[in-house]
């Protein structure tokens, strides 16, 4: 599905970003290829001009690129109550911190996979969750660096604090 494609692309980009690997997406706009590779889709197949539109993966790529802009991988003492989650931590030049976490494996259109408790390892009462698929930001309730019952998903989720 289009959602599944976007989730797989997000997981790949998140992993490469977390491992400090420069990444890109091949076939950004090759919408004439017979396989579904492009970040654009043909809306109306007409000759000689085809109407195209961005796919969900295109918007997801923009979301994760904007949300992670300026951050670099860094070791931060963050603990998650679920060890099956993949996690990466980052910091930017202003000292702002970010946690990225997600479930690896097969993706499907259902995004909520459960909840996780997070210890950010610092004394803070402010954190924002960024959903990389939808681009929305949600202010979280934080108690001295601890966040309880936060969404767990196969979508890379970011917590900025």
Coordinates of C-alpha atoms in Angstrom, one line a residue:
X1 CA 0.0 0.0 0.0
X2 CA 1.0 3.6 -0.2
X3 CA 1.2 3.8 3.6
X4 CA 3.3 0.7 3.8
X5 CA 5.7 2.2 1.2
X6 CA 6.0 5.4 3.2
X7 CA 6.7 3.5 6.4
X8 CA 9.4 1.4 4.8
X9 CA 11.1 4.5 3.4
X10 CA 10.9 6.2 6.7
X11 CA 12.4 3.3 8.5
X12 CA 15.3 3.1 6.0
X13 CA 16.0 6.9 6.3
X14 CA 15.7 6.8 10.1
X15 CA 18.2 4.0 10.3
X16 CA 20.7 5.6 7.9
X17 CA 20.4 8.9 9.8
X18 CA 20.8 7.2 13.1
X19 CA 24.0 5.4 11.9
X20 CA 25.3 8.7 10.4
X21 CA 25.0 7.4 6.8
X22 CA 24.3 9.9 4.0
X23 CA 21.1 8.8 2.4
X24 CA 18.9 9.6 -0.6
X25 CA 15.9 8.2 -2.3
X26 CA 16.5 6.8 -5.8
X27 CA 13.9 7.4 -8.5
X28 CA 12.3 10.5 -7.0
X29 CA 10.2 11.1 -10.1
X30 CA 10.5 8.1 -12.4
X31 CA 6.8 7.6 -12.6
X32 CA 6.9 5.9 -16.0
X33 CA 8.7 2.9 -14.7
X34 CA 6.4 -0.2 -14.5
X35 CA 7.2 -0.8 -10.8
X36 CA 6.1 1.5 -8.0
X37 CA 9.5 3.2 -7.2
X38 CA 8.8 6.9 -7.5
X39 CA 7.7 9.4 -4.8
X40 CA 5.2 10.6 -7.3
X41 CA 2.2 8.8 -8.8
X42 CA 0.3 9.1 -12.0
X43 CA -3.1 10.6 -11.4
X44 CA -4.4 10.3 -14.9
X45 CA -2.6 8.3 -17.6
X46 CA -3.1 10.4 -20.7
X47 CA -1.1 11.0 -23.8
X48 CA 1.1 13.0 -24.4
X49 CA 0.9 14.6 -20.9
X50 CA 0.5 12.7 -17.7
X51 CA -0.9 14.2 -14.5
X52 CA 1.2 13.3 -11.5
X53 CA 0.9 14.0 -7.8
X54 CA 3.1 13.4 -4.7
X55 CA 2.6 10.1 -2.9
X56 CA 2.3 9.7 0.8
X57 CA 6.0 8.7 0.8
X58 CA 7.0 12.1 -0.7
X59 CA 5.3 13.9 2.2
X60 CA 6.8 11.5 4.7
X61 CA 10.3 12.1 3.3
X62 CA 9.7 15.9 3.7
X63 CA 8.5 15.5 7.2
X64 CA 11.5 13.5 8.5
X65 CA 13.9 15.7 6.6
X66 CA 12.5 18.9 8.1
X67 CA 12.2 17.4 11.6
X68 CA 15.8 16.1 11.7
X69 CA 17.4 19.1 10.0
X70 CA 20.5 20.2 12.0
X71 CA 20.7 17.2 14.3
X72 CA 23.7 14.9 14.5
X73 CA 23.9 11.4 16.0
X74 CA 25.1 11.4 19.6
X75 CA 25.1 9.1 22.6
X76 CA 22.4 10.2 25.1
X77 CA 21.4 8.1 28.2
X78 CA 17.8 7.4 27.1
X79 CA 16.0 4.3 28.4
X80 CA 12.9 2.7 26.9
X81 CA 10.7 0.2 28.7
X82 CA 10.4 -2.0 25.5
X83 CA 13.7 -3.4 24.3
X84 CA 12.3 -4.5 20.9
X85 CA 12.3 -0.8 19.8
X86 CA 15.1 0.6 17.7
X87 CA 16.3 3.9 19.1
X88 CA 18.7 6.6 18.0
X89 CA 19.6 9.8 19.8
X90 CA 20.7 13.1 18.4
X91 CA 21.8 16.6 19.4
X92 CA 21.9 19.9 17.4
X93 CA 24.3 22.8 17.6
X94 CA 22.1 24.5 20.2
X95 CA 22.3 21.5 22.5
X96 CA 18.7 20.5 21.9
X97 CA 18.2 16.7 22.1
X98 CA 16.1 14.3 20.1
X99 CA 15.2 10.7 20.5
X100 CA 14.1 8.6 17.4
X101 CA 12.4 5.2 18.0
X102 CA 10.4 2.7 16.1
X103 CA 9.5 -1.0 15.7
X104 CA 11.4 -2.8 12.9
X105 CA 9.8 -5.5 10.9
X106 CA 6.8 -5.9 8.6
X107 CA 4.7 -2.8 8.2
X108 CA 1.0 -2.5 7.7
X109 CA -1.5 0.3 7.5
X110 CA -2.3 0.1 11.3
X111 CA 0.2 2.4 13.1
X112 CA -0.5 2.1 16.8
X113 CA 1.4 -1.0 18.1
X114 CA 1.2 -0.2 21.8
X115 CA 2.8 2.2 24.3
X116 CA 6.2 2.6 25.9
X117 CA 7.6 4.4 29.0
X118 CA 10.6 6.6 28.3
X119 CA 13.3 7.9 30.7
X120 CA 15.0 10.8 28.8
X121 CA 18.0 10.7 31.3
X122 CA 17.8 14.4 32.0
X123 CA 15.8 16.6 34.2
X124 CA 13.2 18.2 31.9
X125 CA 9.5 18.9 32.0
X126 CA 9.1 19.6 28.3
X127 CA 9.1 17.3 25.2
X128 CA 7.4 17.3 21.9
X129 CA 6.5 14.1 19.9
X130 CA 6.9 14.4 16.1
X131 CA 5.0 11.9 13.9
X132 CA 7.2 11.6 10.8
X133 CA 4.4 10.1 8.7
X134 CA 1.8 12.8 9.3
X135 CA 4.1 15.6 10.2
X136 CA 2.1 16.5 13.3
X137 CA 3.7 17.6 16.6
X138 CA 2.2 16.8 20.0
X139 CA 3.3 18.3 23.3
X140 CA 3.9 15.5 25.9
X141 CA 3.4 15.4 29.6
X142 CA 6.8 15.0 31.1
X143 CA 7.6 14.4 34.8
X144 CA 11.3 15.1 35.7
X145 CA 12.5 13.5 32.4
X146 CA 10.1 10.6 32.4
X147 CA 7.3 10.1 29.9
X148 CA 4.6 7.4 30.5
X149 CA 2.5 5.6 28.0
X150 CA 3.9 7.1 24.8
X151 CA 2.8 5.8 21.4
X152 CA 4.9 2.9 20.0
X153 CA 4.7 2.4 16.2
X154 CA 6.4 1.1 13.1
X155 CA 6.6 4.7 12.1
X156 CA 9.8 6.5 13.3
X157 CA 8.7 8.8 16.0
X158 CA 10.8 11.7 17.3
X159 CA 10.8 13.2 20.8
X160 CA 12.5 16.6 20.9
X161 CA 13.5 17.8 24.4

